[in-house]
Amino acid sequence: MTMPSKYYPFDSETLHEPLNEVWAARREAADATRRLIENLVNTQTSAEELRQLAVRISAEADRLEAEPMSRGRFDSINPVAVEQRGISELNYELNPVEGKSNPLAPPIHIWMDDEGVYGKATLGWQYEGPPSTVHGGYVAALFDQFLGIGQKLTGHPGVTGQLSVKYLKPTPLNTELKFVGRLDKSEGRRIMMTAEIIANDVVTAKAECLFIRIDAETFKRMKEGS
């Protein structure tokens, strides 16, 4: 597969290393926060312990809030909003569904080749819907992000126009999930992608997603919030 010259972290099954010490530290903090979230969901500790924990977490939040803050990924003060790699790097690190430095994001890793797009993830208890099962809303969100990356195969990706998910079986927690996607059609402004999730060699969900290409001017207005 011929990859573009700009920053492109989806060309290998191997997780791309952070580009500098700041992003390495952000990933460490995000991983620690994910662990905190899962433990907070499952803990059976006392009310007093939880109140003390809330005080400590609030104090750390106050410390961060006192430092310089950007307003969203595309804020001009963001230190990586430079060169060609800016948007790709920001998305890879801070996207709310896949970002390696965003503690909200499930730990999914995505890569692709000429044949399609692939992914793997293991979701813990904080993503539980039905007992021992990934919440259906997260299944849909993961499909949207996964295929949103996969549409880069066309060389001119767009935004989600329609997403349809079929839930065939419960998608289990604490189990490696495999994602497989493909480009079905790219015609005019319309891109059609399909995908499935596989757990223990069983397909648990399928998705079809229509993406609509947008022009550079429209994207610029989206970034500016207008």
N, CA and C of each residue as an Amber inpcrd file, in Angstrom:
protein
   678
   0.8470000  -1.2050000   0.0000000   0.0000000   0.0000000   0.0000000
   0.8750000   1.2450000   0.0000000   0.6180000   2.2000000  -0.8710000
   1.3750000   3.4420000  -0.9190000   0.8050000   4.4300000   0.0850000
   1.6040000   4.7980000   1.0690000   1.1500000   5.6900000   2.1210000
   1.5360000   7.1290000   1.8130000   0.7480000   8.0860000   2.2410000
   1.0910000   9.4880000   2.0310000   2.3340000   9.8670000   2.8120000
   2.9750000  10.9700000   2.3960000   4.2220000  11.3780000   3.0380000
   3.9950000  11.9630000   4.4230000   2.7930000  12.4810000   4.7040000
   2.5410000  13.0720000   6.0130000   2.3890000  11.9900000   7.0780000
   2.3260000  12.4170000   8.3180000   2.1800000  11.4830000   9.4340000
   1.0100000  10.5390000   9.1920000   1.2780000   9.2300000   9.2430000
   0.2510000   8.2430000   8.8970000   0.4440000   7.0090000   9.7750000
  -0.2900000   6.9010000  10.8790000  -0.0490000   5.8300000  11.8530000
  -0.8280000   4.5430000  11.5990000  -1.4700000   4.4080000  10.4330000
  -2.3260000   3.2560000  10.1890000  -1.7380000   2.2720000   9.1820000
  -0.4280000   2.3570000   8.9520000   0.2080000   1.5290000   7.9370000
   0.7850000   0.2330000   8.4950000   0.5990000  -0.0140000   9.7850000
   1.1990000  -1.1940000  10.3870000   0.3670000  -1.6730000  11.5650000
   0.3810000  -2.9920000  11.7790000  -0.3070000  -3.5630000  12.9390000
   0.3710000  -3.1480000  14.2480000   1.6140000  -2.7270000  14.1560000
   2.3600000  -2.2830000  15.3300000   1.9130000  -0.8760000  15.7300000
   1.6480000  -0.6860000  17.0020000   1.2540000   0.6250000  17.5010000
   2.3630000   1.6350000  17.2680000   2.0280000   2.7780000  16.6900000
   3.0320000   3.8080000  16.4610000   3.4470000   4.4490000  17.7790000
   4.7210000   4.6540000  17.9060000   5.2510000   5.2840000  19.1090000
   4.8840000   6.7620000  19.1230000   4.7460000   7.3480000  20.3190000
   4.4900000   8.7970000  20.3880000   5.6510000   9.5630000  19.7680000
   5.3360000  10.7270000  19.2060000   6.3380000  11.4730000  18.4550000
   7.2840000  12.2870000  19.3330000   6.9210000  12.4930000  20.5830000
   7.8300000  13.2100000  21.4760000   7.4840000  12.8710000  22.9220000
   8.2370000  13.4550000  23.8550000   8.0720000  13.1310000  25.2720000
   6.7230000  13.5970000  25.8150000   6.2190000  14.7070000  25.2800000
   4.9220000  15.2030000  25.7560000   3.8250000  14.1950000  25.4550000
   3.7920000  13.6830000  24.2120000   2.7610000  12.7060000  23.8700000
   2.9900000  11.3880000  24.6000000   4.2240000  11.0120000  24.8470000
   4.4940000   9.8010000  25.6270000   3.9200000   9.9450000  27.0350000
   4.1220000  11.1230000  27.6260000   3.5910000  11.3730000  28.9670000
   2.0670000  11.4250000  28.9550000   1.4830000  12.0060000  27.9040000
   0.0210000  12.0390000  27.7840000  -0.5400000  10.6100000  27.7330000
   0.1070000   9.7430000  26.9700000  -0.3570000   8.3580000  26.8940000
  -0.2720000   7.6680000  28.2550000   0.8120000   7.9010000  28.9730000
   0.9470000   7.3150000  30.3080000  -0.1780000   7.7800000  31.2220000
  -0.4620000   9.0860000  31.1810000  -1.5350000   9.6310000  32.0210000
  -2.8910000   9.0770000  31.6020000  -3.1120000   8.9320000  30.2870000
  -4.3860000   8.3870000  29.8030000  -4.5540000   6.9420000  30.2240000
  -3.4860000   6.1490000  30.1100000  -3.5640000   4.7350000  30.5180000
  -3.8690000   4.6170000  32.0150000  -3.2260000   5.4650000  32.8140000
  -3.4770000   5.4400000  34.2550000  -4.9170000   5.8380000  34.5600000
  -5.4440000   6.8100000  33.8080000  -6.8230000   7.2490000  34.0190000
  -7.8140000   6.1670000  33.6160000  -7.5410000   5.4630000  32.5140000
  -8.4100000   4.3420000  32.1200000  -8.4610000   3.2900000  33.2300000
  -7.2890000   3.0110000  33.7900000  -7.2480000   2.0330000  34.8840000
  -8.0490000   2.5230000  36.0840000  -7.9120000   3.8170000  36.4090000
  -8.6780000   4.4010000  37.5080000 -10.1710000   4.2770000  37.2520000
 -10.5940000   4.5780000  36.0160000 -12.0150000   4.5180000  35.6820000
 -12.5560000   3.0870000  35.8660000 -11.8350000   2.1040000  35.3360000
 -12.3180000   0.7270000  35.4560000 -12.3780000   0.2990000  36.9160000
 -11.3560000   0.6640000  37.6890000 -11.3610000   0.2890000  39.1050000
 -12.4620000   1.0170000  39.8750000 -12.7320000   2.2630000  39.4870000
 -13.8010000   3.0070000  40.1500000 -15.1560000   2.3830000  39.8590000
 -15.3380000   1.8810000  38.6410000 -16.5890000   1.2050000  38.2860000
 -16.7930000  -0.0540000  39.1200000 -15.7100000  -0.7630000  39.4220000
 -15.8200000  -2.0720000  40.0620000 -15.5860000  -2.0750000  41.5700000
 -15.0340000  -0.9910000  42.1180000 -14.6540000  -1.0180000  43.5200000
 -15.8500000  -1.1970000  44.4530000 -15.5970000  -1.8610000  45.5380000
 -16.5920000  -2.0230000  46.6030000 -16.0900000  -1.3890000  47.8950000
 -15.2250000  -0.3870000  47.7410000 -14.6710000   0.2750000  48.9110000
 -15.7280000   1.1450000  49.5940000 -15.3590000   1.7080000  50.7440000
 -16.3190000   2.4480000  51.5610000 -16.6180000   3.8270000  51.0010000
 -17.7120000   4.4090000  51.4870000 -18.0760000   5.7650000  51.0880000
 -16.9800000   6.7520000  51.4930000 -16.3930000   6.5560000  52.6670000
 -15.3490000   7.4680000  53.1200000 -14.1290000   7.4180000  52.2070000
 -13.7180000   6.2240000  51.7970000 -12.5960000   6.0970000  50.8710000
 -12.9000000   6.7980000  49.5410000 -14.1190000   6.6500000  49.0660000
 -14.4980000   7.2750000  47.8000000 -14.5080000   8.7920000  47.9200000
 -14.9520000   9.3070000  49.0600000 -14.9440000  10.7650000  49.2420000
 -13.5090000  11.3000000  49.2780000 -12.6180000  10.5790000  49.9220000
 -11.2240000  10.9900000  49.9500000 -10.6160000  10.9350000  48.5430000
 -10.9960000   9.9110000  47.7910000 -10.5330000   9.8010000  46.4200000
 -11.0320000  10.9810000  45.5880000 -12.2930000  11.3460000  45.7640000
 -12.8620000  12.4740000  45.0170000 -12.0930000  13.7540000  45.3110000
 -11.7060000  13.9570000  46.5610000 -10.9330000  15.1590000  46.9300000
  -9.5880000  15.1610000  46.2040000  -8.9000000  14.0020000  46.1660000
  -7.5880000  13.9290000  45.5110000  -7.7200000  14.1490000  44.0040000
  -8.7250000  13.5400000  43.4010000  -8.9110000  13.7070000  41.9620000
  -9.2460000  15.1570000  41.6330000 -10.1030000  15.7820000  42.4480000
 -10.4590000  17.1870000  42.2230000  -9.2380000  18.0890000  42.3230000
  -8.3580000  17.7690000  43.2590000  -7.1460000  18.5770000  43.4150000
  -6.2620000  18.4770000  42.1770000  -6.1330000  17.2690000  41.6170000
  -5.3400000  17.0910000  40.4060000  -5.9960000  17.8050000  39.2200000
  -7.3230000  17.7470000  39.1470000  -8.0340000  18.4500000  38.0770000
  -7.8170000  19.9510000  38.1780000  -7.8170000  20.4710000  39.4110000
  -7.5720000  21.9010000  39.6140000  -6.1600000  22.2850000  39.1620000
  -5.1940000  21.4180000  39.4360000  -3.8170000  21.6960000  39.0290000
  -3.7090000  21.7780000  37.5070000  -4.3390000  20.8440000  36.8190000
  -4.3030000  20.8780000  35.3550000  -5.0160000  22.1060000  34.8120000
  -6.1410000  22.4360000  35.4310000  -6.9390000  23.5600000  34.9560000
  -6.1900000  24.8820000  35.0930000  -5.2300000  24.9370000  36.0050000
  -4.4500000  26.1540000  36.2100000  -3.3620000  26.3310000  35.1480000
  -3.1030000  25.2660000  34.3760000  -2.1100000  25.3260000  33.3100000
  -2.7680000  25.8140000  32.0160000  -1.9550000  26.2120000  31.0050000
  -2.5400000  26.6100000  29.7130000  -3.4010000  25.4950000  29.1380000
  -4.5620000  25.8550000  28.5980000  -5.5170000  24.8750000  28.0760000
  -5.9150000  25.2540000  26.6570000  -6.0080000  24.2570000  25.7890000
  -6.5630000  24.4890000  24.4550000  -8.0640000  24.2440000  24.5120000
  -8.7590000  24.6900000  23.5130000 -10.2070000  24.4680000  23.4100000
 -10.4720000  23.5870000  22.1970000 -10.3380000  22.2760000  22.4240000
 -10.5460000  21.3240000  21.3510000  -9.2610000  20.9630000  20.6310000
  -9.3370000  19.8810000  19.8550000  -8.1490000  19.3720000  19.1750000
  -7.5670000  20.3600000  18.1820000  -8.4190000  21.1850000  17.5740000
  -7.9560000  22.0160000  16.4710000  -7.6770000  23.4550000  16.8780000
  -7.5960000  23.7010000  18.1760000  -7.2490000  25.0320000  18.6560000
  -5.8420000  25.3950000  18.1720000  -5.6710000  26.6270000  17.7240000
  -4.3940000  27.0410000  17.1390000  -3.2400000  27.0040000  18.1360000
  -3.5520000  27.0190000  19.4530000  -2.4560000  26.9840000  20.4250000
  -1.9750000  25.5620000  20.6830000  -2.6630000  24.5650000  20.1120000
  -2.2370000  23.1850000  20.3260000  -0.8470000  23.0030000  19.7240000
   0.1080000  22.4620000  20.4800000   1.5120000  22.4540000  20.0350000
   1.7900000  21.5890000  18.8230000   0.8810000  20.6920000  18.4320000
   1.1430000  19.8770000  17.2490000   0.3860000  20.3750000  16.0320000
  -0.3160000  21.4930000  16.1350000  -1.0690000  22.0290000  15.0010000
  -0.1120000  22.7460000  14.0440000   0.9020000  21.9940000  13.6340000
   1.9290000  22.5280000  12.7330000   2.2640000  21.4720000  11.6970000
   2.8330000  21.9090000  10.5790000   3.2760000  21.0390000   9.5050000
   2.1100000  20.1980000   8.9780000   2.4270000  19.2530000   8.1110000
   1.3830000  18.4400000   7.5040000   0.8160000  17.4020000   8.4600000
   1.5880000  17.0250000   9.4380000   1.1740000  15.9190000  10.2880000
   0.1260000  16.3240000  11.3130000  -0.1220000  17.6290000  11.4770000
  -0.9090000  18.1230000  12.6040000  -2.2230000  17.4130000  12.8400000
  -3.1330000  17.4120000  11.8510000  -4.4640000  16.8550000  12.0500000
  -4.3890000  15.3600000  12.3140000  -3.5700000  14.6360000  11.5510000
  -3.4650000  13.1870000  11.7330000  -2.9470000  12.8350000  13.1200000
  -1.9500000  13.5630000  13.5730000  -1.3910000  13.2900000  14.8960000
  -2.4000000  13.5990000  15.9910000  -3.0890000  14.7320000  15.8600000
  -4.0760000  15.1040000  16.8600000  -5.1840000  14.0560000  16.9460000
  -5.6570000  13.5830000  15.8060000  -6.7010000  12.5660000  15.8070000
  -6.2060000  11.2640000  16.4090000  -5.0070000  10.8570000  16.0600000
  -4.4610000   9.5950000  16.5680000  -4.3200000   9.6250000  18.0790000
  -4.0020000  10.7870000  18.6140000  -3.7670000  10.8900000  20.0540000
  -5.0140000  11.2840000  20.8430000  -5.9120000  12.1080000  20.2820000
  -6.9620000  12.7070000  21.0990000  -8.3920000  12.3730000  20.6720000
  -8.5740000  11.6250000  19.5790000  -9.9250000  11.2560000  19.1670000
 -10.6550000  10.5600000  20.3170000 -11.9310000  10.8720000  20.5730000
 -12.6320000  10.3190000  21.7420000 -12.9820000   8.8360000  21.6340000
 -12.8470000   8.2340000  20.4410000 -13.1580000   6.8160000  20.2910000
 -11.9000000   5.9790000  20.1020000 -10.8130000   6.6030000  19.6640000
  -9.6060000   5.8270000  19.3630000  -8.3250000   6.4460000  19.9010000
  -8.3700000   7.6890000  20.3710000  -7.1570000   8.4150000  20.7170000
  -6.3170000   7.7480000  21.7830000  -5.0530000   7.5720000  21.4860000
  -4.1430000   6.8950000  22.4170000  -3.9020000   7.7190000  23.6710000
  -4.1040000   9.0280000  23.5900000  -3.9090000   9.9080000  24.7460000
  -5.2160000  10.4320000  25.3130000  -6.3410000   9.8470000  24.8920000
  -7.6450000  10.2610000  25.3950000  -8.2070000   9.1480000  26.2770000
  -8.3230000   9.3710000  27.5910000  -8.7750000   8.2940000  28.4780000
 -10.2130000   7.8620000  28.2510000 -11.0040000   8.6510000  27.5120000
 -12.3620000   8.2250000  27.1690000 -12.3600000   7.1190000  26.1230000
 -11.3080000   7.0450000  25.3230000 -11.2870000   6.1550000  24.1700000
 -11.0250000   4.7090000  24.5730000 -11.8470000   3.7710000  24.0900000
 -11.5300000   2.3520000  24.2840000 -10.1810000   2.0290000  23.6310000
  -9.4870000   1.0260000  24.1270000  -8.1450000   0.7220000  23.6080000
  -8.1930000  -0.0530000  22.2940000  -8.6600000   0.5880000  21.2260000
  -8.7060000  -0.0480000  19.9190000  -7.4890000   0.3810000  19.1000000
  -6.9280000  -0.5670000  18.3510000  -5.8170000  -0.2650000  17.4600000
  -6.2380000  -0.6260000  16.0400000  -5.9940000   0.2800000  15.0900000
  -6.4840000   0.1490000  13.7180000  -5.3190000   0.2570000  12.7380000
  -5.3310000  -0.5870000  11.7220000  -4.3430000  -0.4970000  10.6450000
  -4.9960000  -0.9590000   9.3460000  -4.3150000  -0.7850000   8.2180000
  -4.9070000  -1.1620000   6.9350000  -3.8380000  -1.5370000   5.9260000
  -4.2890000  -2.1890000   4.8540000  -3.4320000  -2.4750000   3.7060000
  -4.2820000  -2.3000000   2.4460000  -3.7790000  -2.7680000   1.3170000
  -4.5160000  -2.5910000   0.0680000  -5.8340000  -3.3460000   0.0410000
  -5.9590000  -4.3690000   0.8670000  -7.1520000  -5.2130000   0.8400000
  -8.2720000  -4.7150000   1.7490000  -7.9300000  -3.9840000   2.7900000
  -8.9660000  -3.5380000   3.7120000  -8.3910000  -2.9010000   4.9570000
  -9.2400000  -2.8240000   5.9910000  -8.8640000  -2.2060000   7.2570000
  -9.1160000  -3.2150000   8.3730000  -8.2650000  -3.1890000   9.4000000
  -8.2970000  -4.1990000  10.4530000  -8.1440000  -3.5180000  11.8080000
  -8.6100000  -4.1820000  12.8470000  -8.4740000  -3.6210000  14.1780000
  -8.5550000  -4.6930000  15.2440000  -8.1420000  -4.3150000  16.4400000
  -8.2690000  -5.2110000  17.5820000  -8.4570000  -4.3710000  18.8360000
  -9.2270000  -4.9210000  19.7610000  -9.5050000  -4.2070000  21.0110000
  -9.9730000  -5.2010000  22.0520000  -9.6810000  -4.8980000  23.3000000
 -10.2130000  -5.6460000  24.4310000 -10.8300000  -4.6300000  25.3830000
 -12.1370000  -4.7090000  25.5790000 -12.8530000  -3.7210000  26.3750000
 -13.1600000  -4.2640000  27.7620000 -12.8700000  -3.4450000  28.7750000
 -13.0740000  -3.8530000  30.1580000 -14.4590000  -3.5110000  30.6820000
 -14.6200000  -3.6490000  31.9900000 -15.9440000  -3.5590000  32.6190000
 -16.5900000  -2.1890000  32.5050000 -15.7990000  -1.1420000  32.2950000
 -16.3980000   0.1910000  32.1920000 -17.2300000   0.3560000  30.9320000
 -17.1600000  -0.6080000  30.0180000 -17.9290000  -0.5480000  28.7660000
 -19.0930000  -1.5420000  28.7750000 -19.4690000  -2.0280000  29.9480000
 -20.5060000  -3.0600000  30.0400000 -21.9020000  -2.4970000  29.8040000
 -22.6700000  -3.1950000  28.9650000 -24.0900000  -2.9410000  28.7690000
 -24.8490000  -4.0970000  29.3860000 -25.3800000  -5.0240000  28.5800000
 -25.9100000  -6.2670000  29.1440000 -24.7940000  -7.0130000  29.8850000
 -25.1340000  -7.9150000  30.7910000 -24.1090000  -8.5850000  31.6030000
 -22.9620000  -9.1610000  30.7770000 -21.7330000  -8.7580000  31.1300000
 -20.4950000  -9.2550000  30.5100000 -20.4100000  -8.9520000  29.0200000
 -21.1600000  -7.9480000  28.5590000 -21.2750000  -7.6540000  27.1290000
 -20.9940000  -6.1780000  26.8730000 -20.3290000  -5.8790000  25.7580000
 -20.0630000  -4.4890000  25.3850000 -21.3770000  -3.7650000  25.1130000
 -21.5300000  -2.5880000  25.6660000 -22.7240000  -1.7710000  25.4270000
 -22.8750000  -1.5360000  23.9280000 -24.0880000  -1.6670000  23.4210000
 -24.3270000  -1.5140000  21.9920000 -23.9360000  -0.1670000  21.4400000
 -24.0480000   0.8800000  22.2500000 -23.6440000   2.2080000  21.7980000
 -22.1540000   2.2780000  21.5260000 -21.3520000   1.5870000  22.3310000
 -19.9150000   1.5510000  22.0780000 -19.5960000   0.7200000  20.8500000
 -20.3500000  -0.3550000  20.6300000 -20.1600000  -1.1390000  19.4050000
 -20.3500000  -0.2410000  18.1840000 -21.4220000   0.5440000  18.1820000
 -21.6950000   1.4450000  17.0590000 -20.6010000   2.5060000  16.9200000
 -20.1750000   3.0740000  18.0350000 -19.1400000   4.1050000  17.9870000
 -17.8310000   3.5460000  17.4420000 -17.4890000   2.3350000  17.8620000
 -16.2600000   1.7150000  17.3690000 -16.3410000   1.4420000  15.8750000
 -17.4860000   0.9720000  15.4090000 -17.6680000   0.7770000  13.9750000
 -17.4940000   2.0980000  13.2240000 -18.0970000   3.1600000  13.7260000
 -18.0260000   4.4600000  13.0700000 -16.5800000   4.9250000  12.9560000
 -15.8260000   4.8150000  14.0370000 -14.4320000   5.2290000  14.0190000
 -13.5910000   4.3150000  13.1320000 -13.7970000   3.0180000  13.2690000
 -13.0230000   2.0340000  12.5190000 -13.1930000   2.2360000  11.0100000
 -14.4290000   2.3700000  10.5660000 -14.6750000   2.5690000   9.1450000
 -14.3100000   3.9820000   8.7060000 -14.4070000   4.9310000   9.6370000
 -13.9560000   6.2830000   9.3220000 -12.4750000   6.3180000   8.9950000
 -11.6890000   5.4930000   9.6880000 -10.2770000   5.3570000   9.3430000
 -10.1420000   4.6020000   8.0200000 -10.9180000   3.5250000   7.8530000
 -10.8130000   2.6970000   6.6630000 -11.0940000   3.4400000   5.3630000
 -11.9580000   4.4500000   5.4160000 -12.2740000   5.1760000   4.1830000
 -11.0850000   5.9580000   3.6360000 -10.0160000   6.0610000   4.4330000
  -8.7980000   6.6840000   3.9260000  -8.2350000   5.9180000   2.7350000
  -8.6750000   4.6770000   2.5540000  -8.2640000   3.9020000   1.3870000
  -8.6110000   4.6080000   0.0820000  -9.6340000   5.4550000   0.1070000
 -10.0560000   6.1460000  -1.1120000  -9.1600000   7.3270000  -1.4500000
  -8.3870000   7.7980000  -0.4840000  -7.5410000   8.9650000  -0.7060000
  -8.2520000  10.2960000  -0.5200000  -9.5740000  10.2720000  -0.3590000
 -10.3540000  11.5020000  -0.1640000 -11.5350000  11.1760000   0.7400000
 -11.2990000  11.0180000   2.0390000 -12.3600000  10.6040000   2.9610000
 -13.3730000  11.7050000   3.2240000 -14.4830000  11.3170000   3.8590000
 -15.5490000  12.2570000   4.1700000 -16.0350000  12.1140000   5.5980000
 -17.2690000  12.5120000   5.8310000 -17.8780000  12.4390000   7.1570000
 -19.0210000  11.4250000   7.1160000 -19.3810000  10.8970000   8.2780000
 -20.4250000   9.8840000   8.3450000 -21.7720000  10.4570000   7.9100000
 -22.4060000   9.7700000   6.9580000 -23.7410000  10.1480000   6.5210000
 -24.8060000   9.2300000   7.0900000 -24.4780000   7.9500000   7.1790000
 -25.4320000   6.9840000   7.7130000 -24.6660000   5.7560000   8.2010000
 -25.0380000   5.2700000   9.3720000 -24.4240000   4.0740000   9.9470000
 -25.5130000   3.0960000  10.3480000 -25.4080000   1.8590000   9.8640000
 -26.3740000   0.8130000  10.1930000 -25.6230000  -0.3520000  10.8290000
 -26.0760000  -0.7800000  12.0200000 -25.4160000  -1.8590000  12.7450000
 -26.3960000  -3.0040000  12.9820000 -25.9480000  -4.2240000  12.7090000
 -26.7060000  -5.4240000  13.0420000 -26.0000000  -6.1310000  14.1960000
 -26.7300000  -6.2880000  15.3050000 -26.1820000  -6.9570000  16.4830000
 -26.5890000  -8.4290000  16.4030000 -25.6440000  -9.2740000  16.0440000
 -25.9420000 -10.6880000  15.8000000 -25.8170000 -11.5410000  17.0530000
 -24.8060000 -11.2560000  17.8590000 -24.5290000 -11.9830000  19.0960000
 -24.0440000 -10.9790000  20.1360000 -24.0990000 -11.3170000  21.4110000
 -23.4740000 -10.4390000  22.3990000 -21.9710000 -10.3120000  22.1130000
 -21.4670000  -9.0920000  22.1440000 -20.0350000  -8.8620000  21.9810000
 -19.3960000  -8.8710000  23.3640000 -18.5360000  -9.8470000  23.6500000
 -18.0780000 -10.0450000  25.0370000 -17.0410000  -9.0220000  25.4940000
 -17.0770000  -8.7210000  26.7680000 -16.0410000  -7.9270000  27.4180000
 -14.8220000  -8.7920000  27.7060000 -13.7010000  -8.1390000  27.9670000
 -12.4760000  -8.8120000  28.4080000 -12.0660000  -9.9340000  27.4670000
 -12.3360000  -9.7350000  26.1920000 -12.0220000 -10.7000000  25.1430000
 -11.4670000  -9.9260000  23.9590000 -10.4250000 -10.4310000  23.3240000
  -9.9040000  -9.7180000  22.1590000 -10.9340000  -9.7330000  21.0340000
 -11.2820000  -8.5490000  20.5680000 -12.2150000  -8.3780000  19.4630000
 -11.4190000  -8.0400000  18.2090000 -11.7480000  -8.7070000  17.1210000
 -11.1010000  -8.4300000  15.8420000 -12.0870000  -7.6860000  14.9410000
 -11.6150000  -6.6380000  14.3070000 -12.4070000  -5.8390000  13.3800000
 -11.8580000  -6.0510000  11.9680000 -12.7560000  -6.2940000  11.0330000
 -12.3680000  -6.4390000   9.6290000 -13.3130000  -5.5890000   8.7960000
 -12.7630000  -4.7160000   7.9500000 -13.5900000  -3.8450000   7.1330000
 -13.1040000  -3.7830000   5.7040000 -13.9910000  -3.3330000   4.8180000
 -13.6210000  -3.2620000   3.4110000 -14.3510000  -2.0900000   2.7390000
 -13.7660000  -1.6230000   1.6800000 -14.3820000  -0.6010000   0.8490000
 -15.2690000  -1.2870000  -0.1770000 -16.5750000  -1.0020000  -0.1430000
 -17.5020000  -1.5970000  -1.0980000 -17.6730000  -0.7420000  -2.3470000
 -17.7190000   0.5930000  -2.1660000 -17.9660000   1.4640000  -3.3160000
 -17.4680000   2.8710000  -3.0060000 -16.8660000   3.4900000  -4.0010000
 -16.4610000   4.8910000  -3.9080000 -16.8670000   5.5480000  -5.2190000
 -17.8840000   6.4130000  -5.1460000 -18.4590000   6.9760000  -6.3580000
 -18.9140000   8.3980000  -6.0830000 -18.3330000   9.3440000  -6.7950000
 -18.6880000  10.7380000  -6.5620000 -18.3600000  11.1400000  -5.1340000
 -19.3520000  11.6730000  -4.4370000 -19.1450000  12.0830000  -3.0440000
 -19.4450000  10.9640000  -2.0620000 -19.8960000   9.8160000  -2.5330000
 -20.3550000   8.7470000  -1.6590000 -19.3070000   7.6410000  -1.5200000
 -19.0630000   7.2470000  -0.2710000 -18.1640000   6.1400000   0.0400000
 -18.9440000   5.1380000   0.8840000 -18.9760000   3.8820000   0.4700000
 -19.6870000   2.8560000   1.2270000 -18.6810000   1.8460000   1.7750000
 -18.7230000   1.6550000   3.0910000 -17.8330000   0.7240000   3.7710000
 -18.6670000  -0.2980000   4.5470000 -18.1350000  -1.5030000   4.7090000
 -18.7680000  -2.5290000   5.5390000 -17.7290000  -3.1330000   6.4750000
 -18.1960000  -3.6700000   7.6070000 -17.2720000  -4.2380000   8.5880000
 -17.9810000  -5.2520000   9.4670000 -17.1710000  -6.0090000  10.1960000
 -17.7120000  -6.9370000  11.1850000 -16.7690000  -7.0350000  12.3730000
 -17.3420000  -7.4080000  13.5110000 -16.5710000  -7.6810000  14.7200000
 -16.5820000  -9.1820000  14.9500000 -15.4160000  -9.7350000  15.2720000
 -15.2750000 -11.1680000  15.4990000 -14.7120000 -11.3780000  16.8980000
 -15.3710000 -12.2250000  17.6810000 -14.9000000 -12.5810000  19.0190000
 -14.9230000 -14.1030000  19.1370000 -13.7900000 -14.6790000  19.4950000
 -13.6960000 -16.1470000  19.6170000 -14.1670000 -16.8310000  18.3370000
 -13.7610000 -16.2830000  17.1840000 -14.0740000 -16.8240000  15.8500000
 -15.5570000 -16.7330000  15.4910000 -16.3210000 -15.9250000  16.2160000
 -17.7480000 -15.7480000  15.9460000 -18.0070000 -14.2830000  15.6050000
 -18.7460000 -14.0400000  14.5210000 -19.1230000 -12.6710000  14.1660000
 -20.2460000 -12.2240000  15.0920000 -19.9980000 -11.1630000  15.8420000
 -20.9980000 -10.6830000  16.8050000 -21.7980000  -9.4960000  16.2900000
 -21.2390000  -8.7310000  15.3510000 -21.9380000  -7.5630000  14.8270000
 -21.3990000  -7.2210000  13.4510000 -22.2810000  -6.6340000  12.6400000
 -21.9040000  -6.1680000  11.3060000 -22.3590000  -4.7220000  11.1410000
 -21.6810000  -4.0030000  10.2580000 -22.0430000  -2.5990000  10.0350000
 -21.8970000  -2.2320000   8.5710000 -22.7660000  -1.3290000   8.1340000
 -22.6410000  -0.6620000   6.8450000 -22.6050000   0.8390000   7.1170000
 -21.6820000   1.5230000   6.4730000 -21.5500000   2.9600000   6.7350000
 -21.3680000   3.7250000   5.4320000 -22.1660000   4.7700000   5.2820000
 -22.0620000   5.6790000   4.1500000 -21.3570000   6.9460000   4.6040000
 -20.2820000   7.2910000   3.9190000 -19.5610000   8.5290000   4.1830000
 -19.7610000   9.4820000   3.0060000 -19.8230000  10.7610000   3.3170000
 -20.0060000  11.7980000   2.3070000 -18.7590000  12.6720000   2.2790000
 -18.1270000  12.7420000   1.1240000 -16.9380000  13.5820000   0.9890000
 -17.3130000  15.0600000   1.1320000 -16.4320000  15.8090000   1.7770000
 -16.6300000  17.2480000   1.9090000 -15.4240000  17.9690000   1.3290000
 -15.6260000  19.1980000   0.8860000 -14.5190000  19.9460000   0.2950000
 -13.7070000  20.6430000   1.3750000 -12.5640000  21.1610000   0.9940000
 -11.6420000  21.7840000   1.9440000 -12.2680000  22.9760000   2.6470000
 -13.0720000  23.7490000   1.9370000 -13.6950000  24.9270000   2.5340000
 -14.6900000  24.5390000   3.6160000 -15.4710000  23.4920000   3.3670000
 -16.4220000  23.0160000   4.3690000 -15.6940000  22.5190000   5.6060000
 -14.5980000  21.7700000   5.3930000 -13.8170000  21.2730000   6.5270000
 -13.2540000  22.4270000   7.3350000 -12.7900000  23.4650000   6.6440000
 -12.2480000  24.6290000   7.3480000 -13.3100000  25.2770000   8.2190000
 -14.5440000  25.3910000   7.7050000 -15.6300000  25.9780000   8.4990000
 -15.9590000  25.1080000   9.7010000 -15.9020000  23.8010000   9.5470000
 -16.1450000  22.8920000  10.6650000 -15.1060000  23.1120000  11.7690000
 -13.8500000  23.2340000  11.3870000 -12.7830000  23.4720000  12.3620000
 -13.0060000  24.7740000  13.1120000 -13.4980000  25.7800000  12.3930000
 -13.6950000  27.0970000  12.9990000 -15.0070000  27.1930000  13.7650000
 -15.8340000  26.1330000  13.6800000 -17.0960000  26.1150000  14.4120000
 -18.1550000  27.0010000  13.8160000 -18.0700000  27.2760000  12.5190000
 -19.0490000  28.1550000  11.8790000 -19.9180000  27.3750000  10.9020000
